[in-house]
Short mmCIF file of C-alpha atoms in Angstrom, two decimals:
data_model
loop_
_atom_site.label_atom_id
_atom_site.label_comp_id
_atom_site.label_asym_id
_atom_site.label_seq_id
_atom_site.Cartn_x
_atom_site.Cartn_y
_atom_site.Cartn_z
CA UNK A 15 26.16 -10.68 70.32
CA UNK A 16 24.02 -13.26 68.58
CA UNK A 17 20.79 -10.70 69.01
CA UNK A 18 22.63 -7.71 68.01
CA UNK A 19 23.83 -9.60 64.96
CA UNK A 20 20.39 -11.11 63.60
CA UNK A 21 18.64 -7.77 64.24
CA UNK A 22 21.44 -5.52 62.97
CA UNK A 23 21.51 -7.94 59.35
CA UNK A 24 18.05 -7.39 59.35
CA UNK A 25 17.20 -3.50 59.63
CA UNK A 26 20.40 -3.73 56.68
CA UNK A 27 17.94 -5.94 54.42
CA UNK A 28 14.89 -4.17 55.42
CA UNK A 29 16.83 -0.59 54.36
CA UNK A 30 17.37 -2.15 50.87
CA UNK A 31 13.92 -1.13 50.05
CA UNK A 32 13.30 1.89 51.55
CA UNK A 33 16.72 3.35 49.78
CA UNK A 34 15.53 6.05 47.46
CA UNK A 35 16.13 4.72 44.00
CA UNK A 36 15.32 5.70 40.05
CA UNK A 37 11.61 3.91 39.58
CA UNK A 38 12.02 2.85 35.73
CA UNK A 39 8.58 2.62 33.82
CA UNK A 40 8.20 -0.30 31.33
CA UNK A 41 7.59 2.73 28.38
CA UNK A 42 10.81 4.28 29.58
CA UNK A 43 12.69 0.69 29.27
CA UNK A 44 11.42 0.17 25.71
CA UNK A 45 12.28 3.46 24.62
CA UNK A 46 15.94 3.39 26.14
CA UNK A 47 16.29 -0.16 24.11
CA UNK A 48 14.54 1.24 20.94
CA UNK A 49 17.33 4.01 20.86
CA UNK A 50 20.72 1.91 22.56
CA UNK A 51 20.50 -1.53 21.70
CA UNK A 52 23.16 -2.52 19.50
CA UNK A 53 21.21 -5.28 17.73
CA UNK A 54 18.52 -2.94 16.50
CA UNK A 55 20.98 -0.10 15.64
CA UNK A 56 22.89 -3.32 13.77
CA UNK A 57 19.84 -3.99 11.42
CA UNK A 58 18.39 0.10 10.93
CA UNK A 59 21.73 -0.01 8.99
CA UNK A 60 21.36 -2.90 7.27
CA UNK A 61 18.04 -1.20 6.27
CA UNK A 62 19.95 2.24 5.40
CA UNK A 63 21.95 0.02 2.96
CA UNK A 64 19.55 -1.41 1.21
CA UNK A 65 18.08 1.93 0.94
CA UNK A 66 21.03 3.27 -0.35
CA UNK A 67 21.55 0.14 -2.99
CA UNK A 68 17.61 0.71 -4.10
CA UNK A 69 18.46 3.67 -7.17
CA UNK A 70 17.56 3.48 -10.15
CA UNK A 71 21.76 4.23 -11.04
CA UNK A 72 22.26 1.15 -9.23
CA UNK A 73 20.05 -1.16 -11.54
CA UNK A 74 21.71 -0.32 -14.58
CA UNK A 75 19.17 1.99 -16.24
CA UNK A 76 21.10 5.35 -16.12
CA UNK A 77 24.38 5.69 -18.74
CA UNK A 78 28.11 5.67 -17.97
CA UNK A 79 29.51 9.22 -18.73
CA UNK A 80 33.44 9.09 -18.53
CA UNK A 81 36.54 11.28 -19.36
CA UNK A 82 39.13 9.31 -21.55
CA UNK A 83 42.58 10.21 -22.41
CA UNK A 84 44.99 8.23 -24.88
CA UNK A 85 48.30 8.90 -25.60
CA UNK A 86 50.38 6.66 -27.45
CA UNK A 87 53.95 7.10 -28.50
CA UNK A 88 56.69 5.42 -30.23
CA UNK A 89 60.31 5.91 -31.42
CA UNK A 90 60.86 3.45 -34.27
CA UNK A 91 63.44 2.72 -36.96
CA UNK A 92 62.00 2.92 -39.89
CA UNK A 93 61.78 2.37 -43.47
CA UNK A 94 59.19 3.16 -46.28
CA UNK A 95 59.64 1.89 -50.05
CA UNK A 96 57.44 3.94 -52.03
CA UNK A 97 55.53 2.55 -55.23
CA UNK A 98 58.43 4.04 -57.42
CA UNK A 99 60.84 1.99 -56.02
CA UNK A 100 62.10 5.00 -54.03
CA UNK A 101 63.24 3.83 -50.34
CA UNK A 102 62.90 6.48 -47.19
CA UNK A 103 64.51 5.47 -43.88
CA UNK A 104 64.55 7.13 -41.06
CA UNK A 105 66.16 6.14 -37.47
CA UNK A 106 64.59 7.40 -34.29
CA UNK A 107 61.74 8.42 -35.85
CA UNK A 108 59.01 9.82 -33.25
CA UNK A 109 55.36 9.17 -33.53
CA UNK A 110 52.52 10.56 -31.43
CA UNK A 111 49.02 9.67 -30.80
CA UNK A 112 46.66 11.86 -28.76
CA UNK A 113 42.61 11.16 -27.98
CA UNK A 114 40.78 13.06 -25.50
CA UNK A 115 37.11 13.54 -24.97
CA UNK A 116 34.06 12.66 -23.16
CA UNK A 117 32.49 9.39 -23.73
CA UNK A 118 29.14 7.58 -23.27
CA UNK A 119 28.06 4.20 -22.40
CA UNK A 120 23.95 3.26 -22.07
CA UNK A 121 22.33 -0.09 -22.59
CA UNK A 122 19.08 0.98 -23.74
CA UNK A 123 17.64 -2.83 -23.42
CA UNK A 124 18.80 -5.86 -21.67
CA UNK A 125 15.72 -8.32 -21.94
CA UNK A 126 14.55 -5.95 -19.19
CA UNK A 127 16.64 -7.53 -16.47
CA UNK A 128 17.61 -3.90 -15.31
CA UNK A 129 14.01 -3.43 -14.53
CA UNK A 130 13.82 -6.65 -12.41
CA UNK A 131 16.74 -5.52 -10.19
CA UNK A 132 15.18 -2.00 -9.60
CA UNK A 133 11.76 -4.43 -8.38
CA UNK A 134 14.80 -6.52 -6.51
CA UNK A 135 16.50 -3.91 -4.71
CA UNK A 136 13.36 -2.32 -3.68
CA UNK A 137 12.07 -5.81 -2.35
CA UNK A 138 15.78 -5.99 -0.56
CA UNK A 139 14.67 -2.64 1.34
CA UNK A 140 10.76 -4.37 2.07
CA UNK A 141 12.74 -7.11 3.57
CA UNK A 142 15.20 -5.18 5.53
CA UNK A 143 12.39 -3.25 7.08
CA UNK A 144 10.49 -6.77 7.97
CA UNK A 145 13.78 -7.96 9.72
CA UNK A 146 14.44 -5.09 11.42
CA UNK A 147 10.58 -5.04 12.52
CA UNK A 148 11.08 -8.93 13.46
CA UNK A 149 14.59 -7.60 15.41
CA UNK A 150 12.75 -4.33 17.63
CA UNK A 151 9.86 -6.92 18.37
CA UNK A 152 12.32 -9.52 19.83
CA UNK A 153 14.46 -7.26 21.53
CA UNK A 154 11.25 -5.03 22.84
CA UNK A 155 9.95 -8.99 24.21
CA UNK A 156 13.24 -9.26 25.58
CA UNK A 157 12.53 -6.39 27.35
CA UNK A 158 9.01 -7.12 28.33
CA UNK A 159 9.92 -10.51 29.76
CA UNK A 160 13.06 -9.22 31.91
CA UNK A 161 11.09 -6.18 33.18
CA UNK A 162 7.96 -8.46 34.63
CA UNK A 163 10.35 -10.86 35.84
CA UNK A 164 12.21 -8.24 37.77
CA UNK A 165 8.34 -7.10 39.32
CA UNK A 166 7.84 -10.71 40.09
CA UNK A 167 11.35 -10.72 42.25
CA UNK A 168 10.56 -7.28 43.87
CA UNK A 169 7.22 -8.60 44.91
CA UNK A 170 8.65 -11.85 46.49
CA UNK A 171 11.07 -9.71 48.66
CA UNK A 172 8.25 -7.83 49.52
CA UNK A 173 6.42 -11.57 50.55
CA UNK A 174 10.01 -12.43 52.36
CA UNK A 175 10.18 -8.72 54.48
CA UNK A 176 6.89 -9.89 55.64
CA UNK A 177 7.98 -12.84 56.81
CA UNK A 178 10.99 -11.47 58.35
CA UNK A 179 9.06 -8.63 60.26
CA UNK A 180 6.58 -12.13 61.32
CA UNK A 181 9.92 -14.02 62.19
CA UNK A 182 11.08 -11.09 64.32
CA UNK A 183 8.01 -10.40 66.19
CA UNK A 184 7.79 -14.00 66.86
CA UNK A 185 11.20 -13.86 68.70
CA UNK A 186 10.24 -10.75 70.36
CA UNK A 187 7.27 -12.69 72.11
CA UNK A 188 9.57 -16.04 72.43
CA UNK A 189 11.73 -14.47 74.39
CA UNK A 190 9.09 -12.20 76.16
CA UNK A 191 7.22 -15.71 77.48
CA UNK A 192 10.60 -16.86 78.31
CA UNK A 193 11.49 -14.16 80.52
CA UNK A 194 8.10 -14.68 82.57
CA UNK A 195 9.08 -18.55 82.40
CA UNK A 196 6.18 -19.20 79.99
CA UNK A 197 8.15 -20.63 77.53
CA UNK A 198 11.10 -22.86 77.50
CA UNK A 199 14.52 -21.78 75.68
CA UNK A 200 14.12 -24.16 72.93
CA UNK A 201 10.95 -21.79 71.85
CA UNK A 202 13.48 -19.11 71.11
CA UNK A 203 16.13 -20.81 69.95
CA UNK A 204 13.60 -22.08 67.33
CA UNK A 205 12.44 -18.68 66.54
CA UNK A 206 16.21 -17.68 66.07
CA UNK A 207 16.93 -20.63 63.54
CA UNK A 208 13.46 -19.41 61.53
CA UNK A 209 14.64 -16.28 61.27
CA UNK A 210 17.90 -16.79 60.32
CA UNK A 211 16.57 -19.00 57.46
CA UNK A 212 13.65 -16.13 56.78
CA UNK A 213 17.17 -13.78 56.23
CA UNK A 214 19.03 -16.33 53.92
CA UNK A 215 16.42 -16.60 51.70
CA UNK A 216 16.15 -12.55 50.98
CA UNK A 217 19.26 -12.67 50.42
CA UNK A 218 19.26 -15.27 48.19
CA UNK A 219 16.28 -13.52 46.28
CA UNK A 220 18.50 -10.39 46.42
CA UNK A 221 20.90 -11.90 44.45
CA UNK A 222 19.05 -13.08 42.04
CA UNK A 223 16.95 -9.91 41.58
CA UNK A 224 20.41 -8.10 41.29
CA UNK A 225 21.67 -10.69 38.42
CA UNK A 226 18.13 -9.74 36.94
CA UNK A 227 18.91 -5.87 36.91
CA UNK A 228 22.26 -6.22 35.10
CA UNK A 229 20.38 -8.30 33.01
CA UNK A 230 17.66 -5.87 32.14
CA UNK A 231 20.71 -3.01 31.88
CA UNK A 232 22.34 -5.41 28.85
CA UNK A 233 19.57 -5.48 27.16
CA UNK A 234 18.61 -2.04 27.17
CA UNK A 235 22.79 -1.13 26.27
CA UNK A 236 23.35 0.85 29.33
CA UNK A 237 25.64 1.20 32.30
CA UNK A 238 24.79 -2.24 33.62
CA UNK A 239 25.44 -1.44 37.19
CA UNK A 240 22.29 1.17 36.90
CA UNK A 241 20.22 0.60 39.58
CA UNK A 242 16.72 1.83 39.54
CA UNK A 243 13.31 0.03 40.89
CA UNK A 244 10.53 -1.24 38.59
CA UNK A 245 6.79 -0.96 38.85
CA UNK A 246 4.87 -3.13 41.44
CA UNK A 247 1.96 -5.09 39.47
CA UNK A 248 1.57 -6.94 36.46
CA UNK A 249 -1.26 -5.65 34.74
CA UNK A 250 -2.53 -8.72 32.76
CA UNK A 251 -4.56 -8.43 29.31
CA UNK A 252 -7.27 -11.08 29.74
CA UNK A 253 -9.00 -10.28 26.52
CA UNK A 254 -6.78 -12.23 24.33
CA UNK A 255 -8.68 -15.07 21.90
CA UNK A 256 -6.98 -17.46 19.31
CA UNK A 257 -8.26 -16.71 16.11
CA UNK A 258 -7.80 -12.84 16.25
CA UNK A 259 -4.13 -13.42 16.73
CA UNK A 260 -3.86 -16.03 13.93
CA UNK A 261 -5.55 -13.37 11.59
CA UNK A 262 -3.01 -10.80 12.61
CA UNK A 263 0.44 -13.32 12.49
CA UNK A 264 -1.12 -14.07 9.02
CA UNK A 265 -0.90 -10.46 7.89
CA UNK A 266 1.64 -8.68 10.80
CA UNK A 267 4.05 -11.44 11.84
CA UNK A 268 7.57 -9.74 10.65
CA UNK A 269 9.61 -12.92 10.28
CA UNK A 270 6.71 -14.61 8.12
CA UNK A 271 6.44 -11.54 5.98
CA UNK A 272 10.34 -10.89 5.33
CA UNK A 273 9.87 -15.01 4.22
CA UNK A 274 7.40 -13.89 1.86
CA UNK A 275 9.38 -11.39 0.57
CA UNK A 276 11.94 -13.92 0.36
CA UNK A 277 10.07 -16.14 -1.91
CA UNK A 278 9.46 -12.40 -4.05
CA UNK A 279 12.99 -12.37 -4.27
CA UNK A 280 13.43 -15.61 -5.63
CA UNK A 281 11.08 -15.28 -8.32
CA UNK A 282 12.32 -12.13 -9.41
CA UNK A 283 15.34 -13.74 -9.77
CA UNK A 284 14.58 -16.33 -12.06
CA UNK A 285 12.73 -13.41 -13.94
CA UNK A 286 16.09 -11.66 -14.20
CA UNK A 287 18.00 -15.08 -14.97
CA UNK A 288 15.30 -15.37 -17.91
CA UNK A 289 16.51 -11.96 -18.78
CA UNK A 290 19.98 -13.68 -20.24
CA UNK A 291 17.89 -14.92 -23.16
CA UNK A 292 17.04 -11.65 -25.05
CA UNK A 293 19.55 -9.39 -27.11
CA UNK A 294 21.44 -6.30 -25.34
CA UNK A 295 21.54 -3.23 -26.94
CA UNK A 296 24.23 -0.43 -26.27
CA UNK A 297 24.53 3.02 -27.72
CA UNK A 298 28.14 4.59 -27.47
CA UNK A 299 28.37 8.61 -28.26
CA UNK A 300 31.10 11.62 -27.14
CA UNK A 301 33.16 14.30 -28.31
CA UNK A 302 36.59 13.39 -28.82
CA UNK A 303 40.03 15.56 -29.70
CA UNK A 304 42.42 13.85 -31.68
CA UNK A 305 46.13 14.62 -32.55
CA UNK A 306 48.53 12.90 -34.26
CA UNK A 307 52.43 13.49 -35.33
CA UNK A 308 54.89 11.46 -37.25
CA UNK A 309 58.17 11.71 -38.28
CA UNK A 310 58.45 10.24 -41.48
CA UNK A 311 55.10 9.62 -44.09
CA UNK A 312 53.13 11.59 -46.53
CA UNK A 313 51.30 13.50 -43.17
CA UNK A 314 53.55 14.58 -40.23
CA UNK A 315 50.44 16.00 -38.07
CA UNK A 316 47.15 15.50 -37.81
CA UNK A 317 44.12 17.19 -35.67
CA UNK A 318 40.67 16.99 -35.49
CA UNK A 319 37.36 17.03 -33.26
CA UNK A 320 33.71 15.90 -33.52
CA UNK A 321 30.84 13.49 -32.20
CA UNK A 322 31.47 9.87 -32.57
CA UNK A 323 28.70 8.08 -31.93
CA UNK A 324 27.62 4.14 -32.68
CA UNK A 325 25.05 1.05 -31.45
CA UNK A 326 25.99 -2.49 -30.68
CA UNK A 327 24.02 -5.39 -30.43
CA UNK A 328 24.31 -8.73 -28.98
CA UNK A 329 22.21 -11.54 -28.96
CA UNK A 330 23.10 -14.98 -26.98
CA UNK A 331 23.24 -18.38 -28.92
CA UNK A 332 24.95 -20.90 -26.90
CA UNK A 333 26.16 -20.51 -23.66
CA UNK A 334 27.38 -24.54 -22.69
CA UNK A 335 23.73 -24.82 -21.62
CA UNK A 336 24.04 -22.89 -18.55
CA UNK A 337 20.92 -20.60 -19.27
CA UNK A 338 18.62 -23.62 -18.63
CA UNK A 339 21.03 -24.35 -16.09
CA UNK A 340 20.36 -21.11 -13.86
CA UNK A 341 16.58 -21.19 -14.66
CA UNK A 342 16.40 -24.50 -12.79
CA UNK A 343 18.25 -23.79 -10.18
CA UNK A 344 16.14 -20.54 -9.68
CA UNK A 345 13.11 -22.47 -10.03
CA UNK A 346 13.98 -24.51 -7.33
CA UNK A 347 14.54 -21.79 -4.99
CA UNK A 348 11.36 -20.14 -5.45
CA UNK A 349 10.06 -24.06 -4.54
CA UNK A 350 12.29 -23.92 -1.30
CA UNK A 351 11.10 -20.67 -1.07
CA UNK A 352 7.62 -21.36 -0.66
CA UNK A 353 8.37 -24.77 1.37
CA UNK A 354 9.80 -22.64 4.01
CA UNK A 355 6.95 -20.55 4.21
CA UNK A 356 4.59 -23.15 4.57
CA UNK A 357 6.97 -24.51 7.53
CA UNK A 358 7.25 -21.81 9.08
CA UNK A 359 3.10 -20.76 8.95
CA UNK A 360 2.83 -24.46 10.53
CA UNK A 361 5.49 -23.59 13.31
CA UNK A 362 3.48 -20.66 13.86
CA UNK A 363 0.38 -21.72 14.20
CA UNK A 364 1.74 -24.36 16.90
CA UNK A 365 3.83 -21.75 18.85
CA UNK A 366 0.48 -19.71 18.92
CA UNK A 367 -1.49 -22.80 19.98
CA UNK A 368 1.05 -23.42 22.83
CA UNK A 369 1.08 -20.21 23.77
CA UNK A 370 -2.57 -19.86 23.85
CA UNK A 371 -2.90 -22.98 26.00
CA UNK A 372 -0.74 -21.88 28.69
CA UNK A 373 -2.34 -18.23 28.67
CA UNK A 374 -6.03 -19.88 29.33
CA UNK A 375 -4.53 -22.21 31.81
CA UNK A 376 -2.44 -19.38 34.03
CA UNK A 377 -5.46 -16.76 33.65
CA UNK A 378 -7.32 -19.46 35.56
CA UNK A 379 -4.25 -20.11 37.79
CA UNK A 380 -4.00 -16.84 38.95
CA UNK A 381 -7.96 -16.67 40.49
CA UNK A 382 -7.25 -19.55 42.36
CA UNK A 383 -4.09 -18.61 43.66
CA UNK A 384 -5.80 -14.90 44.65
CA UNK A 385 -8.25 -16.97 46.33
CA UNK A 386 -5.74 -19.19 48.22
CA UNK A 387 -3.38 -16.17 49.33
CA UNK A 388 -6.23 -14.22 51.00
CA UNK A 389 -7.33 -17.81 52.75
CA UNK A 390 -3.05 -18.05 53.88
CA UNK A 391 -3.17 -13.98 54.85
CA UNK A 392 -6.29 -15.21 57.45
CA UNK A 393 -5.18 -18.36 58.91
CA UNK A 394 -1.85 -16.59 59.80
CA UNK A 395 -3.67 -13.91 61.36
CA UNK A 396 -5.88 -16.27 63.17
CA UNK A 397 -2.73 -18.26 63.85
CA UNK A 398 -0.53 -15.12 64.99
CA UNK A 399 -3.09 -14.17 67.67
CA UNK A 400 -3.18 -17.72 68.93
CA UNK A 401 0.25 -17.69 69.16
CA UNK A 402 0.37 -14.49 71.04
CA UNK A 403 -1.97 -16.02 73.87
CA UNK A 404 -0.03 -19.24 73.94
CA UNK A 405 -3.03 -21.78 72.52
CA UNK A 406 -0.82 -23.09 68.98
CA UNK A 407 2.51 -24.63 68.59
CA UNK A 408 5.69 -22.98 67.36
CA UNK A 409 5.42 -25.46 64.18
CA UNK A 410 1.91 -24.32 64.00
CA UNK A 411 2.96 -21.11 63.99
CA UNK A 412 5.87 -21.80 61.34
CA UNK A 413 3.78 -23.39 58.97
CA UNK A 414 0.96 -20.61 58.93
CA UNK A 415 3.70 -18.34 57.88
CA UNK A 416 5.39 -20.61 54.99
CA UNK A 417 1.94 -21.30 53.99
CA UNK A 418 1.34 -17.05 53.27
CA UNK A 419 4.46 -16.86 51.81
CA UNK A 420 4.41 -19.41 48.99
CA UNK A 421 0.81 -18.48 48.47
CA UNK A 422 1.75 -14.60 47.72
CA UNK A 423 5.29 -16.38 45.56
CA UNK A 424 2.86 -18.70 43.31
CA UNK A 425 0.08 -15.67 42.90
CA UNK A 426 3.51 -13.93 41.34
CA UNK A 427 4.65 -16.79 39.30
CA UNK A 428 1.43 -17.22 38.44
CA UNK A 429 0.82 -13.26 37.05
CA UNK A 430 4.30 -13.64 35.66
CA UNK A 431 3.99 -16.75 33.24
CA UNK A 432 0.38 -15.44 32.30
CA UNK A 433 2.62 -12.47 31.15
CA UNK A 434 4.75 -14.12 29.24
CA UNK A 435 2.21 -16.30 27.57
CA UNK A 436 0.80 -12.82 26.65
CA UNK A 437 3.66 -11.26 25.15
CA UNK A 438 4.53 -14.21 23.17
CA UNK A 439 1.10 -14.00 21.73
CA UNK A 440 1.65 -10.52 20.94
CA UNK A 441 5.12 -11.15 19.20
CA UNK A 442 3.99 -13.89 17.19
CA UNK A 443 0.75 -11.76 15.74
CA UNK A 444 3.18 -8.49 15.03
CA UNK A 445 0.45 -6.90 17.45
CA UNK A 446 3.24 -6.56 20.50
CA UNK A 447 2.95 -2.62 21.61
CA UNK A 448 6.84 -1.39 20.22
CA UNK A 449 5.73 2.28 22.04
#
């Protein structure tokens, strides 16, 4: 019962990867994301608004055009004492006012603070572009990261089915010798026990390349019970130097350029805020109707029609000091402004450094584990024929195959943080492929 048990879990595991199943491409990944996740479709808007806000309307430099009605009405008691001395009164009497037209509103100069915010709002959109640049390249890395870890995981089951079909032929000969009374009972119960741990771990891997999937399926905004396969290696890009990608993060890194355009912001504001000091100049026009009626007075009704038309002028004074007020302040954020952009090209530059370290030191990790996998795949050949024939020890034996198996495991990890060193690189020059 024991037998049927082991060797019915393990044609059940061994099934799991030969069940036909959607192979996803990493181009096919970061195109699903690029169209479903909710985080970039969140800050396209944000850029569609700012769009939107970016008119010249918007700025202040087109007029106001409005319709205007006024009617005004009254029912007084009243009395009139003419320069004779003769006295009119007259209760209840009704009085009418009536002004309709078109009217028109344009400030023609405001210290040219309307062309500042036209320079703003089009800054705005710059910015919301860099952010939502900054947003697709994080979410794209996100993807990146989760795909190659998920190749990593497939490639260690593919390590631990190796090890199971080893296990299994091991108790397949264990209990052959025994049989023949070549071996004693403890050889197969020992066989048993390896196997049963070989089966544990896959399906501890399982899980965990599962949790991975749903993972990946988040991120990419879909049904996250999708199951699909990924690709099997992780091709590595070993051309990568340091000072290339500080160039490019100079010029390309989103999240330093939307600071940039931060610190444009803030100067343009104080430009604006200067704005305050110069006069503002309105001219007022439109065609108005006009009616009037009264009940009691030298005219009882009135009507006319015509352009009205006049400019105003203001100029500021005194304002309780606050225009040197705001200028400070303003001037102060274009100096926080610029401190944050030198923190943040500091950061940078470390993060790159970092980065960079632990690229050079994986790339080199990853010949010598090569090199020390295809030594583990010969001594447990060497070690599986000597087992056949009887000449090695079942913990001989065990350790050959442990020994294989954590070599092809750290070759993986090794591939897979050399990966991830890369695509950090990538994302912090702006250079990371978003295709």
């Amino acid at each position: 019962m024991k037998k049927n048990t082991i060797l019915h879990l393990l044609l059940l595991l061994l099934g799991f990867g030969a069940k036909s199943q959607e192979l996803l491409t990493l181009e096919n990944a970061v195109k699903i994301a690029l169209e479903n996740n909710y985080e970039i479709t969140i800050a396209k808007n944000e850029v569609k608004i700012a769009d939107y806000n970016n008119s010249i309307g918007n700025a202040g430099m087109l007029p106001n055009v409005s319709a205007n009605v006024v009617n005004n009405n009254s029912i007084l008691d009243t009395k009139q004492t003419q320069g004779d001395g003769t006295v009119r009164q007259l209760k209840g009497a009704k009085n009418m006012n009536l002004t309709y037209g078109v009217g028109l509103d344009w400030t023609v100069f405001d210290g040219l603070k309307m062309f500042t915010r036209k320079e703003r709002f089009e800054t705005l959109k710059q910015q919301g572009e860099a952010n939502l640049k900054r947003t697709i390249s994080t979410k794209i890395s996100d993807v990146y990261a989760t795909y190659f870890d998920l190749v990593q995981q497939q490639q260690q089951l593919q390590a631990i089915d190796t090890a199971l079909l080893i296990s299994n032929q091991r108790l397949t000969t264990a209990k052959n010798r025994y049989s023949i009374g070549k071996a004693a009972k403890l050889e197969v119960l020992n066989a048993e026990v390896d196997l049963n741990a070989d089966i544990s771990n896959r399906l501890k891997a399982l899980e965990m390349y599962q949790m991975s999937k749903i993972k990946l399926n988040e991120i990419l905004a879909r049904d996250i019970m999708t199951d699909f396969i990924v690709e099997k290696d992780i091709n590595i890009d070993a051309t990568l130097t340091l000072q290339p990608l500080k160039e490019a993060a100079e010029q390309q890194n989103p999240e330093l350029q939307a600071q940039i355009l931060n610190k444009k912001i803030a100067e343009l504001q104080l430009k604006e805020t200067k704005g305050n000091r110069y006069p503002t100049v309105r001219i007022n026009s439109g065609y108005n109707f006009t009616r009037s009626e009264a009940s009691l007075g030298f005219v009882t009704q009135s009507n006319g029609n015509g352009f009205v038309y006049g400019i105003s002028a203001s100029v500021p004074i005194f304002n309780g000091m606050s225009q040197n007020r705001n200028e400070k302040i303003a001037k102060i954020g274009i100096e926080n402004a610029t401190t944050q952009i030198n923190l943040f090209k500091q950061n940078l530059h470390a993060q790159l450094a970092s980065s960079y370290a632990s690229y050079q030191s994986n790339l080199n990790l990853i010949q010598v584990e090569d090199r020390n996998a295809a030594i583990a795949k010969q001594n447990l050949d060497i070690t599986l024929a000597k087992f056949k024939i009887g000449t090695i020890t079942t913990i001989e034996f065990r350790t050959a195959q442990e020994n294989y198996v954590t070599a092809l495991v750290r070759l993986s990890n090794a591939k897979y943080l050399t990966k991830l060193a890369e695509i950090s690189l990538k994302e912090l020059a702006g250079t990371l492929n978003l295709n």
